[in-house]
XYZ file of C-alpha atoms in Angstrom:
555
model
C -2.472 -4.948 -28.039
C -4.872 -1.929 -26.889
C -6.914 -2.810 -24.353
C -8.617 0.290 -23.707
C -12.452 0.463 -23.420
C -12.916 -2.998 -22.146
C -13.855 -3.651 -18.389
C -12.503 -6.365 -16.282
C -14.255 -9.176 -16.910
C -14.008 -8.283 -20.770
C -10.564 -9.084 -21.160
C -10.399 -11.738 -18.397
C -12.530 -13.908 -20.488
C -10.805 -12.994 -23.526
C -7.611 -14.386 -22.106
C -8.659 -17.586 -20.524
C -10.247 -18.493 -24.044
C -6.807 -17.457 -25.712
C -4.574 -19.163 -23.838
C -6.041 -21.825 -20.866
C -2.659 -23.167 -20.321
C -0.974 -20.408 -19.350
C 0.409 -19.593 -15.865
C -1.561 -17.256 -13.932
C -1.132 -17.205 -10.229
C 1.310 -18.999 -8.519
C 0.328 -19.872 -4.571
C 2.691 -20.883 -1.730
C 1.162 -24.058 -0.318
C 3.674 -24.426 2.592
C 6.663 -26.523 2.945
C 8.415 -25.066 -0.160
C 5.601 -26.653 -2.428
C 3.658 -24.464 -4.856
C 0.736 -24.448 -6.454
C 0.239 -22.505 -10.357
C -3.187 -22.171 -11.830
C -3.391 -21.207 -15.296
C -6.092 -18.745 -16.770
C -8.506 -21.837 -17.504
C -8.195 -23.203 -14.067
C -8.899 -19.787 -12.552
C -11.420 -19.479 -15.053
C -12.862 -22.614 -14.347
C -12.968 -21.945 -10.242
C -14.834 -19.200 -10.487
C -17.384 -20.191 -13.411
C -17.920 -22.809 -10.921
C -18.057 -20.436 -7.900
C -20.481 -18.513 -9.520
C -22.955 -21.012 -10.369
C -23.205 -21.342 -6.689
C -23.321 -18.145 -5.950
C -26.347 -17.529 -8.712
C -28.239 -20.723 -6.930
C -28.278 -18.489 -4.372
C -30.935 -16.070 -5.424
C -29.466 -13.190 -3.649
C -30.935 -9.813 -5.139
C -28.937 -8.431 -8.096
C -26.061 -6.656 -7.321
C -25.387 -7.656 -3.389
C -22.396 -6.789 -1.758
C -19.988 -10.631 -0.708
C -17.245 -9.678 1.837
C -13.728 -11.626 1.099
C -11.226 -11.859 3.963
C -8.000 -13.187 3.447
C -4.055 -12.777 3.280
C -3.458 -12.536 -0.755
C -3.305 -15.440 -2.159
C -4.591 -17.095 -5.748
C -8.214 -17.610 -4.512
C -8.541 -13.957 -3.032
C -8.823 -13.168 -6.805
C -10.733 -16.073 -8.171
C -13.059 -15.695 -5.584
C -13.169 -11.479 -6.707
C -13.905 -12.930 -9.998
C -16.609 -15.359 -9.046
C -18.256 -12.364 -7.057
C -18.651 -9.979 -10.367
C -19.209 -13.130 -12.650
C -22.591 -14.236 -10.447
C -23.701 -10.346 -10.586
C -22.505 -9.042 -7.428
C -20.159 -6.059 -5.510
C -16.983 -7.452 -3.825
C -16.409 -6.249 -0.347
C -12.743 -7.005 0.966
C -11.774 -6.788 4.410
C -8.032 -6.420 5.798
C -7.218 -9.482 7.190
C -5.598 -7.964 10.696
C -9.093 -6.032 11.192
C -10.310 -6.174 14.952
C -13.332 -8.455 15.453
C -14.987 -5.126 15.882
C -13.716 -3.244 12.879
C -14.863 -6.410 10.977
C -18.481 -5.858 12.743
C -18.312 -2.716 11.699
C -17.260 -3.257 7.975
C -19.791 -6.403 7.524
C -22.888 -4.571 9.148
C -22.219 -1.267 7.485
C -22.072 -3.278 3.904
C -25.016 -5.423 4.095
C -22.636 -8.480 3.853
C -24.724 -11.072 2.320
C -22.383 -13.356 2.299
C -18.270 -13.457 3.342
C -15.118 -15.885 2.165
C -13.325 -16.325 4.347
C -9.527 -17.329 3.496
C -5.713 -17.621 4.776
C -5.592 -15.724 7.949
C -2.854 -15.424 10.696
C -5.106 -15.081 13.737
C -9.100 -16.462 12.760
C -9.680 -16.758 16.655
C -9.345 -12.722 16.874
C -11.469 -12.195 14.076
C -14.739 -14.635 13.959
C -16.322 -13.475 16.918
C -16.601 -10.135 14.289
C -19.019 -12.420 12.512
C -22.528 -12.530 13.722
C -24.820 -15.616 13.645
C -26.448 -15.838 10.406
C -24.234 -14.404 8.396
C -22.911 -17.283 6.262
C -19.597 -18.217 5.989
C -17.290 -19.990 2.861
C -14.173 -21.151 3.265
C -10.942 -20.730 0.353
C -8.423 -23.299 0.428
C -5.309 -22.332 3.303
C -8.595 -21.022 5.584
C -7.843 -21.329 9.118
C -9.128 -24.378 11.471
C -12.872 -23.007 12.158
C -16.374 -24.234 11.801
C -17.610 -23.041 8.217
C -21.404 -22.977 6.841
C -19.492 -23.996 3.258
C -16.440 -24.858 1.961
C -14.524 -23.987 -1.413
C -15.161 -27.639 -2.592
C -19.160 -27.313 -2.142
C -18.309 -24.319 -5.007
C -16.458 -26.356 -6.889
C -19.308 -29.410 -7.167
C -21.185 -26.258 -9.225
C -21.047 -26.998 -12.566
C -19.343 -24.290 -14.690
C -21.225 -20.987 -15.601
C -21.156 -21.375 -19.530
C -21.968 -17.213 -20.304
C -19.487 -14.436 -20.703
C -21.736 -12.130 -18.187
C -20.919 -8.429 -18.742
C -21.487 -6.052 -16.527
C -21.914 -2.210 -17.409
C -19.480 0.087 -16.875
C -21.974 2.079 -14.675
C -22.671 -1.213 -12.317
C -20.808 -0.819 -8.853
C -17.888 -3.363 -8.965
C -16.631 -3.422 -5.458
C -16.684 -1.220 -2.526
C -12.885 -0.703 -0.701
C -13.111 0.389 2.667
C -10.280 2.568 3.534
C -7.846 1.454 6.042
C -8.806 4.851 8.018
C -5.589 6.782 9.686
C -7.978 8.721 12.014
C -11.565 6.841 12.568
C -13.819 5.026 11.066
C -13.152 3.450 7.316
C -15.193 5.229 4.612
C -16.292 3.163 1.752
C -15.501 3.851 -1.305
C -17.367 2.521 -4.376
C -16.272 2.170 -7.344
C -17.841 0.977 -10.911
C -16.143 -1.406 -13.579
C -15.669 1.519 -15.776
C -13.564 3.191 -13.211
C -11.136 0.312 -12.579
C -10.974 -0.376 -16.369
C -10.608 3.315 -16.703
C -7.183 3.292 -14.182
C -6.143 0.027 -15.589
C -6.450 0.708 -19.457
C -4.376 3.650 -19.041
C -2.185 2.763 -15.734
C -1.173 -0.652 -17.562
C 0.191 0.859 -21.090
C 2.700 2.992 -18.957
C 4.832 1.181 -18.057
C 4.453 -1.394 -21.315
C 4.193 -4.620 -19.164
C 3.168 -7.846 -20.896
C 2.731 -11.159 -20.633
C 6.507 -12.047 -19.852
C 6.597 -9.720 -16.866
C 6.303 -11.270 -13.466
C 4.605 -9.521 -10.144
C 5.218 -10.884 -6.720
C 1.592 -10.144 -4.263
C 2.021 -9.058 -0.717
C 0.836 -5.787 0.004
C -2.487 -6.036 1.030
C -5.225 -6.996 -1.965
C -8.264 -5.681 -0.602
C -6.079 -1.956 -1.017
C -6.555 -0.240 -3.948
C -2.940 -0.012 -4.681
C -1.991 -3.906 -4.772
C -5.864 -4.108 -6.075
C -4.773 -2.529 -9.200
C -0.741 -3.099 -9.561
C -1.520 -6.585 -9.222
C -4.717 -8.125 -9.539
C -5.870 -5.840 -12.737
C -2.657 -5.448 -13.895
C -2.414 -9.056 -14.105
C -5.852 -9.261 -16.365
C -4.956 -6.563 -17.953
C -1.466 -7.292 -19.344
C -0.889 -10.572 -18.648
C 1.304 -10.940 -15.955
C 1.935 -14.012 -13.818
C 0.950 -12.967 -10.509
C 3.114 -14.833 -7.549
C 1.795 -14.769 -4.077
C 4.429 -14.359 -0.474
C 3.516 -17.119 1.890
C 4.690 -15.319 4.724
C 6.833 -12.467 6.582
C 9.612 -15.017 7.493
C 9.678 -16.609 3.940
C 9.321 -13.343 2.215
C 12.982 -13.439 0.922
C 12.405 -16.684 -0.378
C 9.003 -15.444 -2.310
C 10.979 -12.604 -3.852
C 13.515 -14.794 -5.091
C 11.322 -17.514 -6.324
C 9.437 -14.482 -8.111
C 12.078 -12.493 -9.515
C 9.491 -9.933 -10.379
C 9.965 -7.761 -13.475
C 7.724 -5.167 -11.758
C 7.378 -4.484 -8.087
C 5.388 -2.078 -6.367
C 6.215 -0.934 -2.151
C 5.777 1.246 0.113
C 8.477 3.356 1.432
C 8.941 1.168 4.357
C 9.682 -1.574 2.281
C 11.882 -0.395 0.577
C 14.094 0.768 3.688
C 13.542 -2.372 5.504
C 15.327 -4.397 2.066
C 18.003 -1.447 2.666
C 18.353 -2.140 6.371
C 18.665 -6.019 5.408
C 21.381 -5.202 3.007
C 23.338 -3.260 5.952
C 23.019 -5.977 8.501
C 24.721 -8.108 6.273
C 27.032 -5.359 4.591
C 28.473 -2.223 6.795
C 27.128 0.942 5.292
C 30.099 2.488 5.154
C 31.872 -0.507 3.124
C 29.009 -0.832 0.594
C 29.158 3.038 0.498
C 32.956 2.755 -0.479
C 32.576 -0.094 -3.156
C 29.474 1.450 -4.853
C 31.942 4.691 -5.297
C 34.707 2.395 -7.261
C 34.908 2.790 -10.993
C 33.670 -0.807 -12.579
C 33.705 -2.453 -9.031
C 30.705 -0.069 -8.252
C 28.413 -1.331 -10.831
C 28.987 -5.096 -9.907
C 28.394 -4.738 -6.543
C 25.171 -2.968 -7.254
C 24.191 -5.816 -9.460
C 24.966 -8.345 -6.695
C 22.956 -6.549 -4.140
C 20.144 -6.453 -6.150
C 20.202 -10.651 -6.848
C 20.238 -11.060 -3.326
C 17.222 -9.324 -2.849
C 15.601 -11.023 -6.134
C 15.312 -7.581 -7.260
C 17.817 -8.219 -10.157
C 14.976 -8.670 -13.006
C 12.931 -5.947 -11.762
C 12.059 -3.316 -14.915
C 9.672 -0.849 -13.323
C 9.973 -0.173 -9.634
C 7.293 1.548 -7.893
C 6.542 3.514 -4.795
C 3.553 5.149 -3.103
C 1.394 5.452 -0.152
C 4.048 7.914 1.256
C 6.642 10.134 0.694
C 10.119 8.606 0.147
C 13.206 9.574 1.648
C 15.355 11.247 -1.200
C 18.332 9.826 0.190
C 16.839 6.290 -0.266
C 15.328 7.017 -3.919
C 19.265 7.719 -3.931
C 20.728 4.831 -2.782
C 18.477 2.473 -5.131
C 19.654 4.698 -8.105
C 23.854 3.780 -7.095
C 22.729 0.161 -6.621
C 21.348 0.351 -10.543
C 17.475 0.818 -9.838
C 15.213 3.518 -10.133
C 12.032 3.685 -7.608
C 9.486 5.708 -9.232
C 7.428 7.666 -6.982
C 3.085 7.221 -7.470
C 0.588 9.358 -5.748
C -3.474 7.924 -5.458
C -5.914 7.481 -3.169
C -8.650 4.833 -2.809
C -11.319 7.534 -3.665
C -9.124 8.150 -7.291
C -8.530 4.365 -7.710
C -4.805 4.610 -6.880
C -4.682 6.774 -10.717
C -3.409 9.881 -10.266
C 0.310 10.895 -10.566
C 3.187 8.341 -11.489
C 7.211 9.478 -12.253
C 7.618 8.355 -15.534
C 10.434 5.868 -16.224
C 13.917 8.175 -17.570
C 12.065 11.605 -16.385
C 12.731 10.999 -12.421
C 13.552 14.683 -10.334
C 14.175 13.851 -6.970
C 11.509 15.098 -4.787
C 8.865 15.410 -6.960
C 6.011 12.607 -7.486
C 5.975 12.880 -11.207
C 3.384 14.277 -13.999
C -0.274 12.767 -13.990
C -1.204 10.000 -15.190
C -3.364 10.452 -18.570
C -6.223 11.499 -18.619
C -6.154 12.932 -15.140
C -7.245 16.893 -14.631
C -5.349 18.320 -11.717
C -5.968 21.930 -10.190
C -4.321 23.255 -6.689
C -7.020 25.515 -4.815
C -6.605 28.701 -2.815
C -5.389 26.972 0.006
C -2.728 24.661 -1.946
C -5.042 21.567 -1.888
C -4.398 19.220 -4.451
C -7.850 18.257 -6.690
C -7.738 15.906 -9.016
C -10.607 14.463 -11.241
C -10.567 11.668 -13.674
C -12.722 8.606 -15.210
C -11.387 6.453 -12.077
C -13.048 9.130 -9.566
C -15.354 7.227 -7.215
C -18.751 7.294 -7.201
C -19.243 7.654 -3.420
C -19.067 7.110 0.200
C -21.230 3.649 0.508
C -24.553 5.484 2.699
C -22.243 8.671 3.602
C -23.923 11.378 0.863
C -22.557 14.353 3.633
C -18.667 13.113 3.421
C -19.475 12.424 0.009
C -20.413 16.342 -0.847
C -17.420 16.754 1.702
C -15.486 14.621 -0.585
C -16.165 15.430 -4.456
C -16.476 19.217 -5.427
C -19.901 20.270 -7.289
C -17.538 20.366 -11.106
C -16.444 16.762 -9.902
C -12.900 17.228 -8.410
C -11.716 14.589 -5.704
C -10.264 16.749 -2.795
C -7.477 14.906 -1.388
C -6.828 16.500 1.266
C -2.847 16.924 0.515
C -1.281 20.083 0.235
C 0.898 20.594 -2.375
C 2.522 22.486 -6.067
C 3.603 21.820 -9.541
C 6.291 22.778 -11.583
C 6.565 24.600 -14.592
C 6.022 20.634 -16.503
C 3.003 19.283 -14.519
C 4.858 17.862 -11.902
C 3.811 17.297 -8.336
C 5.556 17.928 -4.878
C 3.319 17.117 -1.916
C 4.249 19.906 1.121
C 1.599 17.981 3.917
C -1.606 17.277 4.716
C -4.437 19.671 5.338
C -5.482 17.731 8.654
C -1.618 16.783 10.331
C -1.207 20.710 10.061
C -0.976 21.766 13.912
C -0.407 25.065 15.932
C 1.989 25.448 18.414
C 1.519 27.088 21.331
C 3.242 29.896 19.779
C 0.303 30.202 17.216
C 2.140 28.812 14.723
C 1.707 26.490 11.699
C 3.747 23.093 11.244
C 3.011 20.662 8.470
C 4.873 17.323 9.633
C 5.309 14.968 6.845
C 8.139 17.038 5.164
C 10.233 17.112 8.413
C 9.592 13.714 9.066
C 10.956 13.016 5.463
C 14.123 14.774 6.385
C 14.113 12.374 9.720
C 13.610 9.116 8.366
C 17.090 9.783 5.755
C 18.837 8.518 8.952
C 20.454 5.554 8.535
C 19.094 3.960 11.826
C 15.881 5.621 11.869
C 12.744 3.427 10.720
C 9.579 5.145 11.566
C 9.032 9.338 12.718
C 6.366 10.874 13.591
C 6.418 15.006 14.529
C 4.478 16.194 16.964
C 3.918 19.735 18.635
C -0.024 20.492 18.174
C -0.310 23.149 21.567
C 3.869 22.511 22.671
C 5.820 25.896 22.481
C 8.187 23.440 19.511
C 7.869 20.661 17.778
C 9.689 17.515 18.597
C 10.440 14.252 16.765
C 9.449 10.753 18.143
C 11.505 7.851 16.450
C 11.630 4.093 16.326
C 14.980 2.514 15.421
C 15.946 0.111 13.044
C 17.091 -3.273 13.859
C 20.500 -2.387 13.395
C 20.039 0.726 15.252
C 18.451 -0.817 18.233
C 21.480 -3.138 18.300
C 23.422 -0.482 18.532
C 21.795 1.300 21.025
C 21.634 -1.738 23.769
C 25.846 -1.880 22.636
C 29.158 0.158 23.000
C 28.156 1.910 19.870
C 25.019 4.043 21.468
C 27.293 7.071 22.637
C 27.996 7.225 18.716
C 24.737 6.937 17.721
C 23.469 9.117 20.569
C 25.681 11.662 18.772
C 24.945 11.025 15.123
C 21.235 11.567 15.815
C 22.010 15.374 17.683
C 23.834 16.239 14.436
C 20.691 14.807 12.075
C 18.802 17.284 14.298
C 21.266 20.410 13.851
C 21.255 19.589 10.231
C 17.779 19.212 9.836
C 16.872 22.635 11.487
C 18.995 24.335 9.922
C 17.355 24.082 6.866
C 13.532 24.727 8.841
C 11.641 27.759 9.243
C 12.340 29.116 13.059
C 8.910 28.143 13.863
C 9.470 24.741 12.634
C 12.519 23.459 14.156
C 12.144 20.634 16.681
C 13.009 21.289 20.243
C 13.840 17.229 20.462
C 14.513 13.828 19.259
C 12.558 11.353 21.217
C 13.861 7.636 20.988
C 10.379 5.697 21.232
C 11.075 2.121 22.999
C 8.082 0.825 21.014
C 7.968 -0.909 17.725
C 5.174 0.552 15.686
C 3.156 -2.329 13.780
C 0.282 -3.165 12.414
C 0.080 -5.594 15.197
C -0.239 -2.904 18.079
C -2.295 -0.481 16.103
C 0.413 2.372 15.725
C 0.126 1.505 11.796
C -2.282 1.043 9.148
C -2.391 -2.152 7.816
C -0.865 -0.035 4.574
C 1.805 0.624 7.115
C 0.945 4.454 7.258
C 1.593 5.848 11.198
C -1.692 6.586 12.804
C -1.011 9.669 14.317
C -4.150 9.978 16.664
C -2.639 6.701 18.141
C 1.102 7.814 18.862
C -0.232 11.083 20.144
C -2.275 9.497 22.431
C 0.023 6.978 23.639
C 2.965 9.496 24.827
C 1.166 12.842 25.121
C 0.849 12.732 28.703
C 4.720 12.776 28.409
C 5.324 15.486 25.898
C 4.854 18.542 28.382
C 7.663 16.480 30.848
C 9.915 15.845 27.305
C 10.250 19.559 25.876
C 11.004 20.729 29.363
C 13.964 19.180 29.464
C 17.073 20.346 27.879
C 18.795 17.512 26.191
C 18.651 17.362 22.007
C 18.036 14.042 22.331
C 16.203 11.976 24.647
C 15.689 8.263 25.289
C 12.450 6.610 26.711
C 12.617 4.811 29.877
């Protein structure tokens, strides 16, 4: 059935009256134990929730922050939010105690959740006194002005309330590569406008199965998951952690799946530390054999039921889009940005060309300007920069075009190949040009190569810094690092061969860092943060190109 016109809470209500007993989310509780909440209990939560939140008398529309790992009552409490009149504000849950100063002052946080977090300690001193505090169930060990339970002695809102489609719904701050996060607002009509039309691609239902643990408060898992899930249906199931993650995935068995490209290598690099590549390589090749062993790789990721397989944030290797197609899987490339509501471009299932992100989605006007920016403008546009009009007009052309900020081109059927960004372009010293992200693309198709980042803004060449896998950093510390030592001077003969002269890299630089989220190389969406890497080894870049070796090893 349609659902097209209706906004968020619209259909939410119209499934917990249809069918109460259903499972909705299903929540890790620790120990192997779960918990599942159907659409009446959920329902019920945050009926309650709001009744609370109403007592509260807070002006109309006030903006709640919600930090928290996913997990079930991230979304009931998003529910609660809109259902007692107000804008959800979610935090990332790895923020700095200052970022979350930032976020909460620059919001006019009323009021914050606060729910499962790794490390509360780093965190709370990001809340100021005053600011009152309500804990989810699996919150950290902390002093809290309320608890989930106080909510839930609220007796049950007994309205449908219903919002316009013009009301702001929830402002996303963006996880910010370079800076300061923006942040974004957007109305219900835009997320029912990117769910409506995002949902009836891929014709998921009620049957299909989604496993949360990308970040929620990004727009990406914002929409694949928690208004997909109102939208079609789905049973949402929530990872408990990074060491149980397996297990989640299995438990789940997800019929749809959405990653970015580093998850998808690292379930490739877990396959190869249990399988040589060069075995699975041969038995994928046999006739009949092939197919089986495909199949079996796939169960033992709990991958085996997925349907639609998605991909965005980044560009993915072509190689790896490759090796999930011999394995019996296509990952379909998607192209957003918080400011479009993650709706932009998807690769439509059966129309995949490798290297291209796919046609937009409907609805969705896209132009390339003079300088081979990509605009697009839709009905899931933001309104805004929350109290930023100047990046706003920065932002939004005067006709109403989102500038993204990526370079790129179509083909002759609509489809889109991204060729940078507008901002990572540098000069050499040589006065030349050099958009990154492509050669980094060619990089990371290395086998033992998990993260690359090119640099060369004022070198006389670029050069490539690189973080090993964990098989490749076994290797490496073992008899096989003259091998590897040699693979990775041929990836970078190979790879310049097929640059511009200006382009080619003087060097590959074997970082001895891991880049995390942790350590602030990456964005909690797991993007590189290039201002970062270049200012933790730039003093050593001038030292690095004047040396002669292809490829060099930190000390």
């Amino acid at each position: 059935m349609s659902v097209a016109f209706r906004l968020p809470l619209q259909v939410f209500f119209e499934r917990e009256a249809r069918h109460p007993r259903q499972r909705f989310l299903v929540q890790p509780i620790g120990g192997g134990e779960v918990q599942t909440l159907t659409w009446g209990e959920a329902g019920h939560q945050a009926r309650c929730a709001a009744h609370w939140l109403r007592a509260r008398e807070l002006p109309q529309g006030s903006h709640i922050a919600l930090i928290s790992k996913n997990c079930a009552h991230w979304i009931i409490a998003d529910l609660a939010i809109w259902m007692a009149g107000h804008v959800s504000v979610p935090l990332y849950p790895n923020l700095t105690a200052d970022s979350v100063a930032h976020v909460l002052e620059h919001s006019e946080a009323a009021l914050v959740f606060i729910g499962k977090l790794d490390d509360w300690p780093a965190i709370a001193p990001g809340i100021k006194p005053g600011l009152a505090t309500i804990s989810l169930p699996l919150c950290p060990k902390g002093e809290f002005d309320f608890t989930w339970a106080d909510l839930q002695a609220s007796s049950p809102i007994q309205d449908d309330p219903a919002p316009a489609a013009t009301d702001l719904a929830t402002i996303i701050y963006t996880s910010g590569t370079t800076g300061l996060p923006k942040g974004v607002m957007h109305t219900f009509g835009g997320l029912a406008f990117a769910a409506t039309r995002g949902t009836e691609l891929f014709g998921l239902g009620e049957g299909d199965r989604l496993l949360s643990y990308l970040p929620l408060c990004h727009v990406a898992e914002r929409m694949f998951v928690e208004m997909a899930a109102v939208y079609t249906g789905q049973t949402v199931f929530f990872a408990e952690s990074l060491d149980t993650f397996l297990t989640d995935l299995q438990r789940a068995r997800p019929t749809a799946l959405f990653g970015v490209p580093r998850i998808w290598t690292k379930f490739q690099m877990g396959v190869y530390g249990k399988i040589p590549e060069k075995r699975l390589d041969l038995l994928l090749r046999l006739p009949f054999v092939g197919k089986r062993v495909g199949r079996k790789v796939l169960a033992g990721l709990g991958l085996d039921a997925v349907r639609v397989a998605l991909s965005g944030a980044a560009p993915v290797p072509e190689a790896l889009l490759r090796w999930y197609q011999r394995l019996g899987l296509d990952v379909l490339e998607v192209y957003g940005m918080t400011e479009s509501c993650g709706y932009s471009h998807v690769c439509r299932p059966g129309q995949q060309k490798i290297g291209w992100i796919g046609l937009p989605c409907p609805d969705v006007e896209v132009r390339i300007d003079p300088a081979g920016e990509v605009q697009v403008r839709s009905g899931a546009t933001m309104l805004g920069y929350f109290k930023d009009p100047q990046k706003t007009a920065e932002t939004l052309t005067e006709d109403g075009f989102l500038r993204t900020g990526d370079k790129g081109e179509q083909d002759t059927e609509g489809r889109l190949r991204l060729t940078g960004r507008l901002k990572e372009i540098f000069k050499t010293s040589k006065g030349k040009y050099v958009a990154p992200a492509p050669i980094e693309n060619r990089l990371a198709e290395h086998g033992r190569i998990e993260q690359v980042c090119v640099v060369g803004d004022g070198l006389s060449a670029p050069m490539g810094l690189c973080v090993l896998s964990a098989v490749g950093q076994q290797e490496a510390a073992g008899e096989a690092r003259q091998s590897l030592h040699a693979s990775l001077e041929r990836l970078l003969e190979e790879v310049n061969q097929v640059l511009d002269k200006h382009e080619r890299l003087r060097q590959l630089v074997v970082v001895k860092d891991s880049w995390a989220v942790e350590n602030g190389f990456l964005t909690p969406t797991l993007k590189i943060k290039r201002n970062i890497i270049e200012s933790t080894y730039g003093p050593q870049f001038q030292a690095w190109s004047a040396r002669s070796e292809a490829v060099l090893w930190q000390d």
